[in-house]
Coordinates of C-alpha atoms in Angstrom, one line a residue:
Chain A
X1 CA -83.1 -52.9 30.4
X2 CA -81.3 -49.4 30.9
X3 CA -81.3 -48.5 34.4
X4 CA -83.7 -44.9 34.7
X5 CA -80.2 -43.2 36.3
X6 CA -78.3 -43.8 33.2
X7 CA -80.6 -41.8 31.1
X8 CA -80.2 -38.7 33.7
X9 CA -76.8 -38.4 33.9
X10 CA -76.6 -38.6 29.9
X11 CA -79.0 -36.2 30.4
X12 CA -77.2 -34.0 32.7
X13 CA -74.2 -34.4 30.2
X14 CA -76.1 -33.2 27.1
X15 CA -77.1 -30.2 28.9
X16 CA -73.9 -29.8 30.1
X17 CA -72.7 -30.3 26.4
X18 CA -75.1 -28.4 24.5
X19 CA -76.9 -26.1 27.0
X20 CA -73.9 -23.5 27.0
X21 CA -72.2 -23.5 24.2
X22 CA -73.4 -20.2 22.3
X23 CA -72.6 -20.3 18.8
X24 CA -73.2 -16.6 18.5
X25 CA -74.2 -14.4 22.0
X26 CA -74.9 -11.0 20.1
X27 CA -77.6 -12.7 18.7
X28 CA -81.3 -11.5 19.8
X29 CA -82.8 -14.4 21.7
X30 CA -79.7 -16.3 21.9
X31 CA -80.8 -18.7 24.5
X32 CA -83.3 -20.2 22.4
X33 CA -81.1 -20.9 19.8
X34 CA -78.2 -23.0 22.2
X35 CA -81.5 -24.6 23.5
X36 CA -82.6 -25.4 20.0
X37 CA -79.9 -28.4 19.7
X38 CA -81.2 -30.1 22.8
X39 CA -84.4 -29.7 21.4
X40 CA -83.9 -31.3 18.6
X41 CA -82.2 -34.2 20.1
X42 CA -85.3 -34.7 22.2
X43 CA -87.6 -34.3 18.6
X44 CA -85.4 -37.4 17.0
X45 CA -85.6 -39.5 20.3
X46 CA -89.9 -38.4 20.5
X47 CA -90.6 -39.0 16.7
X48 CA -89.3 -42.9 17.2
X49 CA -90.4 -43.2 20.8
X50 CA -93.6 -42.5 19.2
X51 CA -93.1 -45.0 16.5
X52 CA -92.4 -47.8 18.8
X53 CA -95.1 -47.1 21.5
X54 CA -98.3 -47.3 20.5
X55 CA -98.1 -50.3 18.4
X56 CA -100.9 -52.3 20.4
X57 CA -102.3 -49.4 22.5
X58 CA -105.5 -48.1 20.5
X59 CA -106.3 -45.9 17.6
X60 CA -106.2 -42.2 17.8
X61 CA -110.0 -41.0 17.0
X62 CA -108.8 -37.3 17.7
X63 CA -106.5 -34.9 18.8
X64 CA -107.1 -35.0 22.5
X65 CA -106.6 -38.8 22.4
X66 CA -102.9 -38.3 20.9
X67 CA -102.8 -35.7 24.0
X68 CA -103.9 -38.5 26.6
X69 CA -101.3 -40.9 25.1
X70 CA -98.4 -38.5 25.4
X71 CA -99.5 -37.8 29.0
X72 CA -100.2 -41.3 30.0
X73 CA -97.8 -43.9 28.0
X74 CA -95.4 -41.8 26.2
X75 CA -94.7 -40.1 29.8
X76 CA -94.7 -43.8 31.8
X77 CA -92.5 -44.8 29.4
X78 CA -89.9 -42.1 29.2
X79 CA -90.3 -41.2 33.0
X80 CA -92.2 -43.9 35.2
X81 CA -94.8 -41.2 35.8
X82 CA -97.9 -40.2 34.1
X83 CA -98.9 -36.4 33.9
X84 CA -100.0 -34.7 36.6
X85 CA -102.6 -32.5 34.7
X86 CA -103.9 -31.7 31.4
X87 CA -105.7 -28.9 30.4
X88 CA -107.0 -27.9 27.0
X89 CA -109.1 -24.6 25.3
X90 CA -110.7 -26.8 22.9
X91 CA -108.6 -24.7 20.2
X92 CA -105.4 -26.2 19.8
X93 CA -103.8 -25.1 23.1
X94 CA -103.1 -27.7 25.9
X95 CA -101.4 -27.3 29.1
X96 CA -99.7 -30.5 30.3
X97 CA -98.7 -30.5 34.3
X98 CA -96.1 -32.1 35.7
X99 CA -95.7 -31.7 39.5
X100 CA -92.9 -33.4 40.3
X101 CA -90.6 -34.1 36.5
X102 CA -87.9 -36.2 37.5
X103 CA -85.6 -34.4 35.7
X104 CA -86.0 -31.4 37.7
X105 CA -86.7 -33.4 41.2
X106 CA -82.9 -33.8 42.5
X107 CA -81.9 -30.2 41.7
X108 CA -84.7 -28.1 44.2
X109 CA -87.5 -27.5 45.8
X110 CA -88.7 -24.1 45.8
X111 CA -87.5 -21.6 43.7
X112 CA -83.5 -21.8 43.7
X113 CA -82.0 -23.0 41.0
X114 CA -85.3 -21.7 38.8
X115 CA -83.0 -20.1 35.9
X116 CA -81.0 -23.4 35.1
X117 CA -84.4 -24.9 34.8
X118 CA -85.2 -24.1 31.1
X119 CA -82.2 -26.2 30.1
X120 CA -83.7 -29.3 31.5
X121 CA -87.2 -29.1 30.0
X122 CA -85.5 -28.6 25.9
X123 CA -85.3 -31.9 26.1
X124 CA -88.4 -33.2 27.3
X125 CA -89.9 -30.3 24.6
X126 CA -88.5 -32.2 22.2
X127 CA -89.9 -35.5 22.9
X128 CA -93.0 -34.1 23.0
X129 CA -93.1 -32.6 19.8
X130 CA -91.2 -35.6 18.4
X131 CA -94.3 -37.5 19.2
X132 CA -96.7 -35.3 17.9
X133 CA -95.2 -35.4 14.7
X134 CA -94.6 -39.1 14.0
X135 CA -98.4 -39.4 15.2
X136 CA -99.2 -36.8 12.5
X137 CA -99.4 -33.7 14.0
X138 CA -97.1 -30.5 13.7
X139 CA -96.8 -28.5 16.9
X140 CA -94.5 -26.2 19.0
X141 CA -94.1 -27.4 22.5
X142 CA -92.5 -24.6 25.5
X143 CA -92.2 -25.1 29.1
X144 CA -92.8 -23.1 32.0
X145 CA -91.4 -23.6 35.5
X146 CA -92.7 -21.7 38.6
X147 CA -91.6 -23.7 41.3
X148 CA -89.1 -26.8 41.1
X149 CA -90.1 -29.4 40.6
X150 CA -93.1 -28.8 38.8
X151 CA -93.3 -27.9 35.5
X152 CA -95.8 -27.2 33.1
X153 CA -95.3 -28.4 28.8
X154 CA -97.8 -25.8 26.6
X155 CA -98.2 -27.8 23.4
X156 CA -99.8 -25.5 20.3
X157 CA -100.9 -27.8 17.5
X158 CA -100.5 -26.3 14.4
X159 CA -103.3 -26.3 12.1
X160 CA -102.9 -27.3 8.5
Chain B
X1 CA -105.1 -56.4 36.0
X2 CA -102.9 -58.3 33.7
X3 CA -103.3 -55.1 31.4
X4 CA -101.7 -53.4 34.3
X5 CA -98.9 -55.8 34.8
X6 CA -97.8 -56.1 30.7
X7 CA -97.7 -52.1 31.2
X8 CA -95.4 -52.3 33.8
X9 CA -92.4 -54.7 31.8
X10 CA -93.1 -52.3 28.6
X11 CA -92.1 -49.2 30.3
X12 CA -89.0 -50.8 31.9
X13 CA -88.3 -52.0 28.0
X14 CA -89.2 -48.8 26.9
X15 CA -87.1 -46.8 29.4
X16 CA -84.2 -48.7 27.9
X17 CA -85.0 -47.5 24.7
X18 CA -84.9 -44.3 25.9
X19 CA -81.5 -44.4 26.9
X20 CA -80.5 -45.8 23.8
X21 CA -82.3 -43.6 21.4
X22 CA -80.9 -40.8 23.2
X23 CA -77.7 -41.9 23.0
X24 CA -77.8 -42.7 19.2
X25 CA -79.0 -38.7 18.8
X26 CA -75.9 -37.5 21.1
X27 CA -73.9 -39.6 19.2
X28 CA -75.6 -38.6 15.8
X29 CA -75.1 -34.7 17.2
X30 CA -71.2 -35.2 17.6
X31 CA -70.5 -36.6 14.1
X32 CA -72.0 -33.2 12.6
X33 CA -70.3 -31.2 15.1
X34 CA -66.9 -32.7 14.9
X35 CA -65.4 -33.6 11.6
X36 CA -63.3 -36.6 12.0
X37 CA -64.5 -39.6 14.4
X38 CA -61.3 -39.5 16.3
X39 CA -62.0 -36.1 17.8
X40 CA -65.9 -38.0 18.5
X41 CA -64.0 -40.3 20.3
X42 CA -62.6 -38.4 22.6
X43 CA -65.4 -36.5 23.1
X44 CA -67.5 -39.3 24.5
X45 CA -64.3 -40.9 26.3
X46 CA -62.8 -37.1 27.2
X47 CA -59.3 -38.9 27.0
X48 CA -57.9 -36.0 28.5
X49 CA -59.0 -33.1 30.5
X50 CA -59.8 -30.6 28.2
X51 CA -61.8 -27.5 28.5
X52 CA -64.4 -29.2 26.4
X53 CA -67.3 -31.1 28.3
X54 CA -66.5 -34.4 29.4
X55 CA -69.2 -37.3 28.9
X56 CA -68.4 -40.9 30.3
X57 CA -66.2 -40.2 32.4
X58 CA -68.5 -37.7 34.1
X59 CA -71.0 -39.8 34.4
X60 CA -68.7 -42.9 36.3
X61 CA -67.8 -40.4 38.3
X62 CA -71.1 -39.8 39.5
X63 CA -72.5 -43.5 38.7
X64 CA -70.0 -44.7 41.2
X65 CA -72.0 -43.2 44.1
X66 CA -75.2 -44.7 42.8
X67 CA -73.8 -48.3 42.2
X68 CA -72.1 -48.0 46.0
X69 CA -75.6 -46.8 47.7
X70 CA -77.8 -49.3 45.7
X71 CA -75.7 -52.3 45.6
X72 CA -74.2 -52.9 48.8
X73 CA -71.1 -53.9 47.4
X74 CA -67.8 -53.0 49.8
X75 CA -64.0 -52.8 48.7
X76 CA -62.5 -54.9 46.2
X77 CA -59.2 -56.9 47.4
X78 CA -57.9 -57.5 43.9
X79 CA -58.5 -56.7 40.4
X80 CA -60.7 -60.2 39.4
X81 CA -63.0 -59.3 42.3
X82 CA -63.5 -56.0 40.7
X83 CA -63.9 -57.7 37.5
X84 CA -66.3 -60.2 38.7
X85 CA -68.5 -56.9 40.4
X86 CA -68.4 -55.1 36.9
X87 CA -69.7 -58.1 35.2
X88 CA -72.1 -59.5 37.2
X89 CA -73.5 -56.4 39.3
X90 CA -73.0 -53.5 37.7
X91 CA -73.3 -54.6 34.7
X92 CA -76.6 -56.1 35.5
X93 CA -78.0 -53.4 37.3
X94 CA -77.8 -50.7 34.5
X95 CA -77.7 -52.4 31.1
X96 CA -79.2 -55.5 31.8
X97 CA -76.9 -58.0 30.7
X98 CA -74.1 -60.1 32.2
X99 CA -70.7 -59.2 30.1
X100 CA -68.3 -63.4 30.7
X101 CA -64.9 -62.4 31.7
X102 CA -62.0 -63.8 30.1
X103 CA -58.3 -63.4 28.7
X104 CA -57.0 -63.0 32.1
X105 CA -52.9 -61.7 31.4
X106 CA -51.1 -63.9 33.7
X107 CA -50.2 -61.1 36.2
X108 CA -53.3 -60.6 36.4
X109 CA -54.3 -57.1 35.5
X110 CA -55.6 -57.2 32.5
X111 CA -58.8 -59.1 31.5
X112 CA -61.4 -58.6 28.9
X113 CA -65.3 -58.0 29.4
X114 CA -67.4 -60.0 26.4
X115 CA -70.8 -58.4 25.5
X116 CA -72.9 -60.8 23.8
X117 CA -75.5 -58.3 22.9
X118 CA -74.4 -54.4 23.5
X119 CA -77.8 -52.5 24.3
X120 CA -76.5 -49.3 23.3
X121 CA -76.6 -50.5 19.5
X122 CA -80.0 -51.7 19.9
X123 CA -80.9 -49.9 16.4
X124 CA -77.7 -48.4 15.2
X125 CA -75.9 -49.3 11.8
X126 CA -72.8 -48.0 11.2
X127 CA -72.3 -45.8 7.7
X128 CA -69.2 -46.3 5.8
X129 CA -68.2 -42.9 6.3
X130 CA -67.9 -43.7 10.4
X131 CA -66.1 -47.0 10.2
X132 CA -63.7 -45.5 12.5
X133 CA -66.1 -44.5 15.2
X134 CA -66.1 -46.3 18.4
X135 CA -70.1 -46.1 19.4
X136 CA -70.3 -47.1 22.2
X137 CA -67.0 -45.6 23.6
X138 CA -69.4 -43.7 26.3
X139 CA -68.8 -47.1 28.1
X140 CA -65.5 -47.0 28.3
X141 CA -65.5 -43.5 30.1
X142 CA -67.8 -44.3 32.6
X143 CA -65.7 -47.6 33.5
X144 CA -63.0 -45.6 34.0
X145 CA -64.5 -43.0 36.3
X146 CA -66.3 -44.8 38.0
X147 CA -62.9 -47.0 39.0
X148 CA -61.1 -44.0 39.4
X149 CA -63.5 -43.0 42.3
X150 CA -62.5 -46.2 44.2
X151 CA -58.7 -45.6 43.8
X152 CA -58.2 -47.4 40.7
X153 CA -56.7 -45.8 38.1
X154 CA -57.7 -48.5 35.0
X155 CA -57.8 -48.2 30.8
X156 CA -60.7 -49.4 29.2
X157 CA -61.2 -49.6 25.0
X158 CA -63.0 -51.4 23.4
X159 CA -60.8 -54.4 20.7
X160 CA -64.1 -55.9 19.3
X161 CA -67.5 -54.1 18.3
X162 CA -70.1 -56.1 16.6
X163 CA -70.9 -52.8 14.3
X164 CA -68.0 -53.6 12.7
X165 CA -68.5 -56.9 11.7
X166 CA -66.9 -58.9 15.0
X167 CA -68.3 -61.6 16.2
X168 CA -68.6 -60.3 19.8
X169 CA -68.4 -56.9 21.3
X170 CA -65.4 -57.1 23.8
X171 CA -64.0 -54.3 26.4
X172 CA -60.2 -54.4 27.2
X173 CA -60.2 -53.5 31.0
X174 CA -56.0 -52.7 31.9
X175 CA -55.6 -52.1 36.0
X176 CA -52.5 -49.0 36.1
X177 CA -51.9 -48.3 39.6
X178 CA -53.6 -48.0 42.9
X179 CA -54.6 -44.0 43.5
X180 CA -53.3 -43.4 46.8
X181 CA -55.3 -41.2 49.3
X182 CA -54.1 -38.1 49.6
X183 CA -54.8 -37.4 53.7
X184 CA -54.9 -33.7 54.2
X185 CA -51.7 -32.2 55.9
X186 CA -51.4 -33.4 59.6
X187 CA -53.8 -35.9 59.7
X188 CA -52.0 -39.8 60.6

């Protein structure tokens, strides 16, 4: 068993890695795209986390149930925490709240260090999304941060 | 209950996996990035201090202070104490598994650490295109910085990697030198 530090300072590496490096800065929304590769790091690592998780856990009847798995097991498993809140508008749009992500929790709390923020959460995005999609469901996943450490994951699914 | 309790050693398991799988994507991200495994290599070793982001290393650095705080562990007097800590502690207390300690050199500063099973391979096959690469050369960083941080200036590779068909996986730890403080002018 991997100790849970481990995986944050790889973490803290890949962001350190990947979260500057901007292939092109003249580009319009450039950010997004140097966030993009952490992203899809986090989408390879979600889509077999999800693989691997719910083997004996239950059978999705319906889209919120997927939801409640990536807020209770997925999120236990990657993080030792479940989500703090989830909220739905019974069209596709869910608001997952995290109060205190452990990613976030050793840099602030409050409002310094707010900008860095969005390189931490690609990741997690990615997972999430990752998920959704081994468990049959395309989606775009963003995150929001107001105040360290809480965070907040708005998942669209994408209708077919 | 016992629901609750089977969750609780799944999510240890699975946090492992999440370090590994993670891992496997970083690694997976290099290859396309650089060309040649060599220059991976280095990347997830950062042999020397370049301008490039450093990996491993970076992360002994910082490990060091965890492993200290956690552990309880105080100086080493020689080099097989410090062995017998990485083994048996350290070791333990992040991956999970005991590394046996062997090939002592008789001056005694060089020995090897023997991973029966490596848990940073847990699901990794090596193409024939990267026979080259060293995988789990990450490890090798980390050993090193986090020695580095106790005044021990050590080389770490790795001579035997079960994805390539050895029997075991096997680290070659080499002690250099002692780092010497360096006390700020005027002080003792």
């Amino acid at each position: 068993m991997a100790d849970s530090v481990l995986f944050e300072f790889l973490h803290q590496e890949m962001v350190a890695e990947f979260g500057d490096h901007d292939p092109d800065p003249s580009t319009p929304g450039g950010q997004r795209v140097n966030l993009s590769i952490l992203e899809s790091l986090g989408f390879r690592v979600g889509q077999a986390l999800g693989e691997r998780l719910p083997q004996d856990t239950l059978v999705f009847r319906e889209e919120l149930d997927v939801l409640k798995f990536l807020c209770k097991d997925l999120w236990v498993a990657a993080f030792r925490k479940q989500m703090d809140g989830l909220r739905t508008n019974h069209q596709g749009t869910y608001v997952l709240q995290d109060n205190s992500f452990p990613l976030l929790l050793p840099m602030a709390s409050g409002l310094q260090y707010r900008e860095e923020a969005a390189k931490f959460l690609a990741f997690p995005c990615g997972i999430l999304r990752g998920s959704l999609h081994t468990l049959g469901f395309r989606s775009s996943v963003t995150a929001s941060v107001a105040a360290l450490p809480a965070c907040k994951f708005q998942v669209v699914i994408q209708k077919p | 209950m016992s629901r609750q309790a089977s969750r609780g050693t799944e999510s240890k398991k699975m946090s492992s996996e999440l370090f590994t799988l993670t891992y496997g994507a970083l690694v997976t991200q290099l290859c396309k990035d650089y060309e040649n495994d060599e220059d991976v290599n280095k990347q997830l070793d950062k042999i020397l201090p370049s301008a490039f982001l450093p990996r491993g290393y970076n992360i002994g650095v910082r490990l060091i202070e965890d492993f200290l705080a956690r552990s309880n562990v105080g100086r080493c007097h020689d080099f097989r104490e410090t062995a017998d800590v990485i083994a048996k502690v350290a070791f333990k207390m992040y991956l999970g598994i005991t590394p046996s300690i062997t090939n002592w050199s008789p001056a005694g500063d060089e020995f090897s650490l023997i991973l029966e099973n490596n848990p940073l391979v847990d699901f990794v096959e090596l193409p024939d295109n990267h026979s080259s690469l060293i995988y789990s050369n990450l490890l090798c960083g980390v050993l090193r910085g986090a020695l580095e941080m106790v005044q021990m200036a050590v080389e770490a590779k790795f001579v035997q990697d079960t994805l390539k068909g050895d029997g075991v996986t096997e680290i070659r730890m080499r002690f250099i030198r002692r780092i010497e403080d360096n006390l700020p002018a005027g002080e003792e």
